PDB file of C-alpha atoms in Angstrom:
ATOM      1  CA  TYR A   1       0.000   0.000   0.000  1.00  0.00           C
ATOM      2  CA  TYR A   2       1.252   3.475  -0.906  1.00  0.00           C
ATOM      3  CA  PHE A   3       0.092   6.457   1.150  1.00  0.00           C
ATOM      4  CA  PRO A   4       1.429   9.718  -0.350  1.00  0.00           C
ATOM      5  CA  CYS A   5       1.078  12.820   1.811  1.00  0.00           C
ATOM      6  CA  GLN A   6       3.042  15.791   0.407  1.00  0.00           C
ATOM      7  CA  ARG A   7       1.436  18.069   3.020  1.00  0.00           C
ATOM      8  CA  TRP A   8       2.626  19.822   6.172  1.00  0.00           C
ATOM      9  CA  LEU A   9       1.850  18.444   9.623  1.00  0.00           C
ATOM     10  CA  ALA A  10       2.432  21.743  11.422  1.00  0.00           C
ATOM     11  CA  VAL A  11       0.321  24.223  13.372  1.00  0.00           C
ATOM     12  CA  GLU A  12       1.701  27.218  11.444  1.00  0.00           C
ATOM     13  CA  GLU A  13       1.551  25.627   7.955  1.00  0.00           C
ATOM     14  CA  ASP A  14      -1.195  24.584   5.510  1.00  0.00           C
ATOM     15  CA  ASP A  15      -4.507  24.056   7.392  1.00  0.00           C
ATOM     16  CA  GLY A  16      -2.803  23.801  10.816  1.00  0.00           C
ATOM     17  CA  GLN A  17      -3.449  20.082  11.386  1.00  0.00           C
ATOM     18  CA  ILE A  18      -0.700  17.955  12.973  1.00  0.00           C
ATOM     19  CA  ALA A  19      -2.322  14.609  12.103  1.00  0.00           C
ATOM     20  CA  ARG A  20      -3.675  13.515   8.711  1.00  0.00           C
ATOM     21  CA  GLU A  21      -5.751  10.685   7.291  1.00  0.00           C
ATOM     22  CA  LEU A  22      -4.068   9.267   4.187  1.00  0.00           C
ATOM     23  CA  VAL A  23      -5.729   7.126   1.525  1.00  0.00           C
ATOM     24  CA  PRO A  24      -3.847   4.502  -0.496  1.00  0.00           C
ATOM     25  CA  VAL A  25      -3.138   5.105  -4.181  1.00  0.00           C
ATOM     26  CA  ASP A  26      -2.288   2.746  -7.011  1.00  0.00           C
ATOM     27  CA  GLU A  27       1.371   1.767  -7.246  1.00  0.00           C
ATOM     28  CA  ALA A  28       1.368   3.150 -10.803  1.00  0.00           C
ATOM     29  CA  PHE A  29       1.068   6.698  -9.424  1.00  0.00           C
ATOM     30  CA  VAL A  30       4.225   6.262  -7.357  1.00  0.00           C
ATOM     31  CA  LYS A  31       6.140   4.675 -10.263  1.00  0.00           C
ATOM     32  CA  LYS A  32       4.985   7.424 -12.619  1.00  0.00           C
ATOM     33  CA  ASP A  33       6.175  10.052 -10.153  1.00  0.00           C
ATOM     34  CA  SER A  34       9.773   8.826 -10.130  1.00  0.00           C
ATOM     35  CA  GLU A  35       9.890   8.866 -13.937  1.00  0.00           C
ATOM     36  CA  ASN A  36       8.235  12.273 -14.071  1.00  0.00           C
ATOM     37  CA  ASP A  37      10.913  13.916 -11.964  1.00  0.00           C
ATOM     38  CA  GLY A  38       8.663  14.720  -9.028  1.00  0.00           C
ATOM     39  CA  GLN A  39       5.510  15.759 -10.876  1.00  0.00           C
ATOM     40  CA  SER A  40       3.457  13.785  -8.365  1.00  0.00           C
ATOM     41  CA  PRO A  41       1.143  16.588  -7.141  1.00  0.00           C
ATOM     42  CA  ALA A  42      -0.110  17.075 -10.708  1.00  0.00           C
ATOM     43  CA  THR A  43      -1.365  13.508 -10.829  1.00  0.00           C
ATOM     44  CA  LEU A  44      -2.336  13.022  -7.186  1.00  0.00           C
ATOM     45  CA  GLY A  45      -3.820  16.307  -5.953  1.00  0.00           C
ATOM     46  CA  LEU A  46      -7.349  15.968  -7.281  1.00  0.00           C
ATOM     47  CA  GLU A  47      -7.487  12.201  -6.875  1.00  0.00           C
ATOM     48  CA  GLN A  48      -6.726  12.488  -3.171  1.00  0.00           C
ATOM     49  CA  LYS A  49      -9.119  15.415  -2.735  1.00  0.00           C
ATOM     50  CA  ALA A  50     -11.913  13.340  -4.309  1.00  0.00           C
ATOM     51  CA  LYS A  51     -11.623  10.821  -1.463  1.00  0.00           C
ATOM     52  CA  SER A  52     -11.625  13.349   1.374  1.00  0.00           C
ATOM     53  CA  THR A  53     -13.987  15.941   2.846  1.00  0.00           C
ATOM     54  CA  THR A  54     -12.852  19.307   4.203  1.00  0.00           C
ATOM     55  CA  TYR A  55     -14.884  20.813   7.045  1.00  0.00           C
ATOM     56  CA  THR A  56     -14.730  24.402   8.271  1.00  0.00           C
ATOM     57  CA  VAL A  57     -15.350  24.275  12.024  1.00  0.00           C
ATOM     58  CA  LYS A  58     -16.395  27.491  13.819  1.00  0.00           C
ATOM     59  CA  VAL A  59     -16.423  27.484  17.623  1.00  0.00           C
ATOM     60  CA  LYS A  60     -18.106  30.232  19.706  1.00  0.00           C
ATOM     61  CA  THR A  61     -16.953  30.756  23.292  1.00  0.00           C
ATOM     62  CA  GLY A  62     -19.685  32.220  25.491  1.00  0.00           C
ATOM     63  CA  ASP A  63     -19.719  35.841  26.654  1.00  0.00           C
ATOM     64  CA  LYS A  64     -19.580  35.090  30.383  1.00  0.00           C
ATOM     65  CA  LYS A  65     -17.032  35.727  33.105  1.00  0.00           C
ATOM     66  CA  ASN A  66     -14.168  33.185  32.885  1.00  0.00           C
ATOM     67  CA  ALA A  67     -15.761  31.610  29.774  1.00  0.00           C
ATOM     68  CA  GLY A  68     -12.446  31.299  27.880  1.00  0.00           C
ATOM     69  CA  THR A  69     -10.005  28.418  28.250  1.00  0.00           C
ATOM     70  CA  ASP A  70      -6.257  27.820  27.879  1.00  0.00           C
ATOM     71  CA  ALA A  71      -6.765  24.040  27.807  1.00  0.00           C
ATOM     72  CA  ASN A  72      -6.203  21.933  24.669  1.00  0.00           C
ATOM     73  CA  VAL A  73      -9.534  21.529  22.871  1.00  0.00           C
ATOM     74  CA  PHE A  74     -10.376  18.536  20.673  1.00  0.00           C
ATOM     75  CA  ILE A  75     -13.315  17.509  18.475  1.00  0.00           C
ATOM     76  CA  ILE A  76     -14.571  14.249  16.951  1.00  0.00           C
ATOM     77  CA  LEU A  77     -17.048  14.293  14.051  1.00  0.00           C
ATOM     78  CA  TYR A  78     -19.357  11.270  13.833  1.00  0.00           C
ATOM     79  CA  GLY A  79     -20.921  10.416  10.471  1.00  0.00           C
ATOM     80  CA  SER A  80     -23.239   7.693   9.189  1.00  0.00           C
ATOM     81  CA  LYS A  81     -20.242   5.662   7.931  1.00  0.00           C
ATOM     82  CA  ASP A  82     -17.340   6.475  10.266  1.00  0.00           C
ATOM     83  CA  ASP A  83     -15.827   9.109  12.555  1.00  0.00           C
ATOM     84  CA  THR A  84     -12.776  11.363  12.249  1.00  0.00           C
ATOM     85  CA  GLY A  85     -11.094  10.230  15.448  1.00  0.00           C
ATOM     86  CA  ILE A  86      -9.732  12.874  17.829  1.00  0.00           C
ATOM     87  CA  VAL A  87      -8.796  16.103  16.041  1.00  0.00           C
ATOM     88  CA  SER A  88      -6.875  18.763  18.012  1.00  0.00           C
ATOM     89  CA  LEU A  89      -8.139  22.299  17.426  1.00  0.00           C
ATOM     90  CA  LYS A  90      -4.744  24.000  17.536  1.00  0.00           C
ATOM     91  CA  ALA A  91      -4.562  26.574  14.720  1.00  0.00           C
ATOM     92  CA  SER A  92      -7.414  29.110  14.700  1.00  0.00           C
ATOM     93  CA  LYS A  93      -7.646  30.966  11.400  1.00  0.00           C
ATOM     94  CA  ILE A  94      -9.039  34.090  13.094  1.00  0.00           C
ATOM     95  CA  ASN A  95      -7.439  34.583  16.524  1.00  0.00           C
ATOM     96  CA  LYS A  96      -3.884  33.932  17.647  1.00  0.00           C
ATOM     97  CA  ASN A  97      -5.116  33.505  21.225  1.00  0.00           C
ATOM     98  CA  LYS A  98      -7.988  31.048  20.767  1.00  0.00           C
ATOM     99  CA  PHE A  99     -11.089  30.243  22.840  1.00  0.00           C
ATOM    100  CA  GLU A 100     -11.299  33.684  24.446  1.00  0.00           C
ATOM    101  CA  ARG A 101     -14.519  35.058  25.966  1.00  0.00           C
ATOM    102  CA  GLY A 102     -17.163  36.019  23.378  1.00  0.00           C
ATOM    103  CA  LYS A 103     -14.939  35.136  20.384  1.00  0.00           C
ATOM    104  CA  VAL A 104     -15.478  32.843  17.380  1.00  0.00           C
ATOM    105  CA  ASP A 105     -12.538  30.682  16.252  1.00  0.00           C
ATOM    106  CA  GLU A 106     -12.288  28.915  12.904  1.00  0.00           C
ATOM    107  CA  PHE A 107     -10.474  25.657  12.141  1.00  0.00           C
ATOM    108  CA  THR A 108     -10.059  23.319   9.178  1.00  0.00           C
ATOM    109  CA  VAL A 109     -10.693  19.601   9.638  1.00  0.00           C
ATOM    110  CA  GLU A 110     -10.028  17.181   6.785  1.00  0.00           C
ATOM    111  CA  SER A 111     -11.061  13.548   6.790  1.00  0.00           C
ATOM    112  CA  VAL A 112     -11.835  10.592   4.573  1.00  0.00           C
ATOM    113  CA  ASP A 113     -15.592  10.370   3.798  1.00  0.00           C
ATOM    114  CA  ILE A 114     -17.482   9.717   7.055  1.00  0.00           C
ATOM    115  CA  GLY A 115     -20.962  10.020   5.492  1.00  0.00           C
ATOM    116  CA  ASP A 116     -23.709  12.344   6.734  1.00  0.00           C
ATOM    117  CA  LEU A 117     -22.682  14.213   9.887  1.00  0.00           C
ATOM    118  CA  LYS A 118     -24.792  12.974  12.819  1.00  0.00           C
ATOM    119  CA  LYS A 119     -23.186  14.341  16.005  1.00  0.00           C
ATOM    120  CA  ILE A 120     -19.947  15.687  17.448  1.00  0.00           C
ATOM    121  CA  LYS A 121     -17.976  15.225  20.644  1.00  0.00           C
ATOM    122  CA  ILE A 122     -16.028  18.260  21.845  1.00  0.00           C
ATOM    123  CA  GLY A 123     -13.957  18.672  24.977  1.00  0.00           C
ATOM    124  CA  HIS A 124     -10.605  19.626  26.486  1.00  0.00           C
ATOM    125  CA  ASP A 125      -7.782  18.138  28.597  1.00  0.00           C
ATOM    126  CA  ASN A 126      -8.296  20.482  31.602  1.00  0.00           C
ATOM    127  CA  LYS A 127      -4.665  21.697  31.378  1.00  0.00           C
ATOM    128  CA  GLY A 128      -3.490  25.267  31.974  1.00  0.00           C
ATOM    129  CA  ASN A 129      -4.422  27.968  34.487  1.00  0.00           C
ATOM    130  CA  SER A 130      -7.823  28.936  33.058  1.00  0.00           C
ATOM    131  CA  ASN A 131      -9.108  25.533  32.017  1.00  0.00           C
ATOM    132  CA  GLY A 132     -12.887  25.783  32.486  1.00  0.00           C
ATOM    133  CA  TRP A 133     -14.739  26.693  29.260  1.00  0.00           C
ATOM    134  CA  PHE A 134     -18.225  27.898  28.366  1.00  0.00           C
ATOM    135  CA  LEU A 135     -19.063  26.680  24.847  1.00  0.00           C
ATOM    136  CA  GLU A 136     -21.879  28.566  23.119  1.00  0.00           C
ATOM    137  CA  TRP A 137     -22.076  26.644  19.829  1.00  0.00           C
ATOM    138  CA  VAL A 138     -20.173  24.845  17.068  1.00  0.00           C
ATOM    139  CA  GLU A 139     -20.899  25.363  13.365  1.00  0.00           C
ATOM    140  CA  ILE A 140     -19.602  22.892  10.764  1.00  0.00           C
ATOM    141  CA  ASP A 141     -19.608  23.700   7.046  1.00  0.00           C
ATOM    142  CA  ALA A 142     -18.782  21.035   4.437  1.00  0.00           C
ATOM    143  CA  PRO A 143     -18.684  22.692   0.980  1.00  0.00           C
ATOM    144  CA  SER A 144     -18.193  19.397  -0.884  1.00  0.00           C
ATOM    145  CA  LEU A 145     -21.424  18.097   0.710  1.00  0.00           C
ATOM    146  CA  GLY A 146     -23.326  21.387   0.358  1.00  0.00           C
ATOM    147  CA  GLN A 147     -24.270  21.439   4.022  1.00  0.00           C
ATOM    148  CA  CYS A 148     -23.733  23.723   7.015  1.00  0.00           C
ATOM    149  CA  LEU A 149     -24.854  22.441  10.435  1.00  0.00           C
ATOM    150  CA  LYS A 150     -25.192  24.243  13.779  1.00  0.00           C
ATOM    151  CA  PHE A 151     -24.543  22.406  17.060  1.00  0.00           C
ATOM    152  CA  PRO A 152     -25.908  24.485  19.987  1.00  0.00           C
ATOM    153  CA  CYS A 153     -24.345  23.873  23.406  1.00  0.00           C
ATOM    154  CA  GLY A 154     -24.692  26.809  25.836  1.00  0.00           C
ATOM    155  CA  ARG A 155     -23.049  24.905  28.709  1.00  0.00           C
ATOM    156  CA  TRP A 156     -19.868  24.773  30.765  1.00  0.00           C
ATOM    157  CA  LEU A 157     -17.135  22.238  30.114  1.00  0.00           C
ATOM    158  CA  ASP A 158     -15.665  22.702  33.570  1.00  0.00           C
ATOM    159  CA  LYS A 159     -15.036  20.320  36.470  1.00  0.00           C
ATOM    160  CA  SER A 160     -16.359  22.904  38.954  1.00  0.00           C
ATOM    161  CA  GLU A 161     -19.423  24.099  36.983  1.00  0.00           C
ATOM    162  CA  ASP A 162     -22.686  22.580  35.693  1.00  0.00           C
ATOM    163  CA  ASP A 163     -22.417  18.736  35.838  1.00  0.00           C
ATOM    164  CA  GLY A 164     -18.587  18.760  35.963  1.00  0.00           C
ATOM    165  CA  ALA A 165     -18.142  17.285  32.478  1.00  0.00           C
ATOM    166  CA  ILE A 166     -15.226  18.530  30.338  1.00  0.00           C
ATOM    167  CA  GLU A 167     -16.434  16.897  27.127  1.00  0.00           C
ATOM    168  CA  ARG A 168     -19.891  16.811  25.580  1.00  0.00           C
ATOM    169  CA  ILE A 169     -21.720  15.044  22.755  1.00  0.00           C
ATOM    170  CA  ILE A 170     -23.812  17.551  20.776  1.00  0.00           C
ATOM    171  CA  PHE A 171     -26.399  16.976  18.059  1.00  0.00           C
ATOM    172  CA  PRO A 172     -27.213  19.391  15.211  1.00  0.00           C
ATOM    173  CA  ALA A 173     -30.227  21.710  15.383  1.00  0.00           C
ATOM    174  CA  GLU A 174     -32.224  20.539  12.358  1.00  0.00           C
ATOM    175  CA  LEU A 175     -34.014  23.857  11.833  1.00  0.00           C
ATOM    176  CA  GLN A 176     -30.656  25.662  11.582  1.00  0.00           C
ATOM    177  CA  THR A 177     -29.180  23.350   8.921  1.00  0.00           C
ATOM    178  CA  VAL A 178     -28.405  25.160   5.651  1.00  0.00           C
ATOM    179  CA  GLU A 179     -28.327  23.161   2.387  1.00  0.00           C
ATOM    180  CA  TYR A 180     -26.713  24.456  -0.818  1.00  0.00           C
ATOM    181  CA  ILE A 181     -25.270  23.155  -4.102  1.00  0.00           C
ATOM    182  CA  PRO A 182     -22.086  21.214  -3.276  1.00  0.00           C
ATOM    183  CA  PHE A 183     -18.707  22.673  -4.246  1.00  0.00           C
ATOM    184  CA  VAL A 184     -16.195  20.729  -6.365  1.00  0.00           C
ATOM    185  CA  PRO A 185     -12.396  20.665  -6.167  1.00  0.00           C
ATOM    186  CA  TYR A 186     -10.365  22.474  -8.829  1.00  0.00           C
ATOM    187  CA  GLU A 187      -6.657  22.056  -9.337  1.00  0.00           C
ATOM    188  CA  ILE A 188      -5.214  25.476 -10.187  1.00  0.00           C
ATOM    189  CA  THR A 189      -1.576  25.737 -11.290  1.00  0.00           C
ATOM    190  CA  VAL A 190      -0.107  29.228 -11.564  1.00  0.00           C
ATOM    191  CA  TYR A 191       3.083  29.858 -13.559  1.00  0.00           C
ATOM    192  CA  THR A 192       5.065  33.038 -12.805  1.00  0.00           C
ATOM    193  CA  SER A 193       7.222  34.355 -15.687  1.00  0.00           C
ATOM    194  CA  ASP A 194      11.018  34.119 -15.880  1.00  0.00           C
ATOM    195  CA  ILE A 195      11.817  37.834 -16.060  1.00  0.00           C
ATOM    196  CA  PHE A 196      13.408  40.197 -13.558  1.00  0.00           C
ATOM    197  CA  GLY A 197      11.009  41.234 -10.754  1.00  0.00           C
ATOM    198  CA  ALA A 198       8.276  38.842 -11.928  1.00  0.00           C
ATOM    199  CA  GLY A 199       7.380  37.506  -8.462  1.00  0.00           C
ATOM    200  CA  THR A 200       4.859  38.942  -5.996  1.00  0.00           C
ATOM    201  CA  ASP A 201       4.188  38.829  -2.249  1.00  0.00           C
ATOM    202  CA  ALA A 202       0.624  40.080  -2.674  1.00  0.00           C
ATOM    203  CA  ASP A 203      -2.578  38.146  -1.903  1.00  0.00           C
ATOM    204  CA  VAL A 204      -3.451  36.458  -5.229  1.00  0.00           C
ATOM    205  CA  PHE A 205      -7.115  35.608  -5.919  1.00  0.00           C
ATOM    206  CA  ILE A 206      -9.040  33.839  -8.669  1.00  0.00           C
ATOM    207  CA  VAL A 207     -12.618  33.705 -10.007  1.00  0.00           C
ATOM    208  CA  LEU A 208     -13.819  31.041 -12.477  1.00  0.00           C
ATOM    209  CA  TYR A 209     -16.594  31.788 -14.994  1.00  0.00           C
ATOM    210  CA  GLY A 210     -18.758  29.130 -16.662  1.00  0.00           C
ATOM    211  CA  SER A 211     -21.430  29.473 -19.316  1.00  0.00           C
ATOM    212  CA  ASP A 212     -24.774  31.243 -18.648  1.00  0.00           C
ATOM    213  CA  GLY A 213     -23.106  33.799 -16.368  1.00  0.00           C
ATOM    214  CA  ILE A 214     -22.309  31.307 -13.603  1.00  0.00           C
ATOM    215  CA  CYS A 215     -19.194  32.216 -11.604  1.00  0.00           C
ATOM    216  CA  THR A 216     -17.462  31.234  -8.386  1.00  0.00           C
ATOM    217  CA  GLN A 217     -16.772  33.431  -5.392  1.00  0.00           C
ATOM    218  CA  GLN A 218     -13.457  35.298  -5.358  1.00  0.00           C
ATOM    219  CA  LYS A 219     -11.005  32.956  -3.646  1.00  0.00           C
ATOM    220  CA  SER A 220      -7.532  33.709  -2.267  1.00  0.00           C
ATOM    221  CA  LEU A 221      -5.044  31.018  -3.299  1.00  0.00           C
ATOM    222  CA  CYS A 222      -2.831  31.388  -0.209  1.00  0.00           C
ATOM    223  CA  LEU A 223      -4.015  30.573   3.300  1.00  0.00           C
ATOM    224  CA  ASN A 224      -1.758  33.082   5.063  1.00  0.00           C
ATOM    225  CA  LYS A 225       0.893  35.794   4.590  1.00  0.00           C
ATOM    226  CA  ARG A 226       3.715  33.267   4.944  1.00  0.00           C
ATOM    227  CA  GLU A 227       2.438  31.351   1.916  1.00  0.00           C
ATOM    228  CA  GLN A 228       2.164  34.643  -0.001  1.00  0.00           C
ATOM    229  CA  ARG A 229       5.884  35.197   0.603  1.00  0.00           C
ATOM    230  CA  MET A 230       6.752  31.611  -0.375  1.00  0.00           C
ATOM    231  CA  TYR A 231       4.716  31.296  -3.568  1.00  0.00           C
ATOM    232  CA  PHE A 232       4.607  33.216  -6.879  1.00  0.00           C
ATOM    233  CA  GLU A 233       8.386  33.531  -7.111  1.00  0.00           C
ATOM    234  CA  ARG A 234      10.089  34.213 -10.434  1.00  0.00           C
ATOM    235  CA  ASN A 235      10.012  31.234 -12.855  1.00  0.00           C
ATOM    236  CA  SER A 236       7.935  29.056 -10.506  1.00  0.00           C
ATOM    237  CA  ALA A 237       4.863  26.835 -10.794  1.00  0.00           C
ATOM    238  CA  ASN A 238       2.553  26.728  -7.760  1.00  0.00           C
ATOM    239  CA  GLN A 239      -0.326  24.325  -7.455  1.00  0.00           C
ATOM    240  CA  PHE A 240      -3.463  24.785  -5.339  1.00  0.00           C
ATOM    241  CA  ILE A 241      -6.443  22.501  -4.762  1.00  0.00           C
ATOM    242  CA  VAL A 242      -9.445  24.716  -3.979  1.00  0.00           C
ATOM    243  CA  GLU A 243     -13.110  23.920  -3.462  1.00  0.00           C
ATOM    244  CA  LEU A 244     -15.338  26.287  -5.407  1.00  0.00           C
ATOM    245  CA  GLU A 245     -18.860  26.456  -6.791  1.00  0.00           C
ATOM    246  CA  ASP A 246     -19.277  24.109  -9.775  1.00  0.00           C
ATOM    247  CA  VAL A 247     -19.337  26.272 -12.914  1.00  0.00           C
ATOM    248  CA  GLY A 248     -20.010  23.266 -15.170  1.00  0.00           C
ATOM    249  CA  ASP A 249     -18.104  21.492 -17.913  1.00  0.00           C
ATOM    250  CA  ILE A 250     -16.988  24.641 -19.741  1.00  0.00           C
ATOM    251  CA  ILE A 251     -14.845  27.353 -18.163  1.00  0.00           C
ATOM    252  CA  GLU A 252     -15.289  30.394 -20.402  1.00  0.00           C
ATOM    253  CA  LYS A 253     -12.795  32.643 -18.626  1.00  0.00           C
ATOM    254  CA  ILE A 254     -11.005  33.258 -15.342  1.00  0.00           C
ATOM    255  CA  ARG A 255     -10.274  36.445 -13.451  1.00  0.00           C
ATOM    256  CA  ILE A 256      -6.983  36.451 -11.548  1.00  0.00           C
ATOM    257  CA  GLY A 257      -5.360  39.317  -9.681  1.00  0.00           C
ATOM    258  CA  HIS A 258      -4.041  40.480  -6.326  1.00  0.00           C
ATOM    259  CA  ASN A 259      -4.659  43.051  -3.614  1.00  0.00           C
ATOM    260  CA  GLY A 260      -1.529  45.130  -4.281  1.00  0.00           C
ATOM    261  CA  GLY A 261      -0.142  44.355  -0.812  1.00  0.00           C
ATOM    262  CA  GLY A 262       3.333  43.271   0.288  1.00  0.00           C
ATOM    263  CA  LEU A 263       6.728  44.809  -0.451  1.00  0.00           C
ATOM    264  CA  ASN A 264       6.907  43.611  -4.053  1.00  0.00           C
ATOM    265  CA  SER A 265       3.341  43.489  -5.285  1.00  0.00           C
ATOM    266  CA  GLY A 266       3.884  43.810  -9.059  1.00  0.00           C
ATOM    267  CA  TRP A 267       3.533  40.403 -10.724  1.00  0.00           C
ATOM    268  CA  HIS A 268       4.327  39.041 -14.195  1.00  0.00           C
ATOM    269  CA  LEU A 269       2.004  36.089 -14.752  1.00  0.00           C
ATOM    270  CA  ASP A 270       2.897  33.634 -17.503  1.00  0.00           C
ATOM    271  CA  ARG A 271      -0.143  31.314 -17.549  1.00  0.00           C
ATOM    272  CA  VAL A 272      -2.695  29.427 -15.469  1.00  0.00           C
ATOM    273  CA  THR A 273      -3.994  25.868 -15.873  1.00  0.00           C
ATOM    274  CA  VAL A 274      -7.276  24.706 -14.314  1.00  0.00           C
ATOM    275  CA  ARG A 275      -8.387  21.102 -13.891  1.00  0.00           C
ATOM    276  CA  ARG A 276     -11.831  20.256 -12.524  1.00  0.00           C
ATOM    277  CA  LEU A 277     -12.700  17.027 -10.788  1.00  0.00           C
ATOM    278  CA  LEU A 278     -15.496  15.463 -12.815  1.00  0.00           C
ATOM    279  CA  PRO A 279     -18.559  14.194 -10.903  1.00  0.00           C
ATOM    280  CA  ASN A 280     -17.608  10.520 -11.393  1.00  0.00           C
ATOM    281  CA  GLY A 281     -14.182  11.206  -9.858  1.00  0.00           C
ATOM    282  CA  LYS A 282     -12.268  11.032 -13.144  1.00  0.00           C
TER     283      LYS A 282
END
C-alpha cells in the first residue's frame, strides 16, 4: 500500500493540522512520479481530494465571566459511515489567542468520507491555568457536501461548573441546517514568468466563470501571509487545490489578480492551468 502525503503536519503551515488521514493510491502513481521527476502533485492532488472531505469548524466561546479556556480543545465528528477520530483544534484561522470570551474561532478539519454528519464530541484536557470553558455553539460547514450544520451547546465544560463534564456530545439543530449546491475541487496551477522582478508577495485571488453567467466566489489562493511570501516567485509553478462552486463542464474565462499588498506586489504572470474534478471522480 502506498500512502502519499506531500502536506505539512504543522500548526503554522497549511490548514494547521498535525495529524492527517491518508488514503492509499495505485502503485502506478508512485512509479509514474519517479519517472516524471517529481511531478506527483499534478497527478495526485485531485485524486486524493476526491476521497476526502474538508470541514470548516467554527467554535463560539460564550460571553460570560471566565468563559475562555487555555486548555487543549479537541473535536470528533461522527458520520453515518465512520468518525474522524480525535482532532486537536490547535490553529485558529481568526485569533492567535484562541477560545477567548465572546470570540469565534475557525479551524479546518479534513477527513476521509465519514458520510452524513450525525453528532460531534467536543472537549478539552483540563490543562493550563484557566481551564474551564463555556461553549456557546459549534458550526460545521462542508462545501463538498453542500451542508452547514449548527450544534448548539450553551453549557460549561468545567469540572467545577454545571455537571462537571469537560467533554460533551452535541447533536445538530435541524431547523438551523443550511443546504446548498455542493462545491467541487479544482486544481489550479499558476506559472510566474522568468523575467526580472516577476514575483509577488501580494494576496493572489481567482474567479472562475462558466457558461450562462455562472461564476465562483473570489477565492484567495494562499491561506496566510507566509504562503504569499513563499509562492509566486520568479520562474515558478505553484499548485493549489481549492473547493469552489461548480461552474459546469466549460470554463469560459477566469479572473486572476491580487490586492496590491506586500513589499513587491507587481507580478508578471505567464499562464494558469485549471483542472476540474469530474462528478464521477475522473
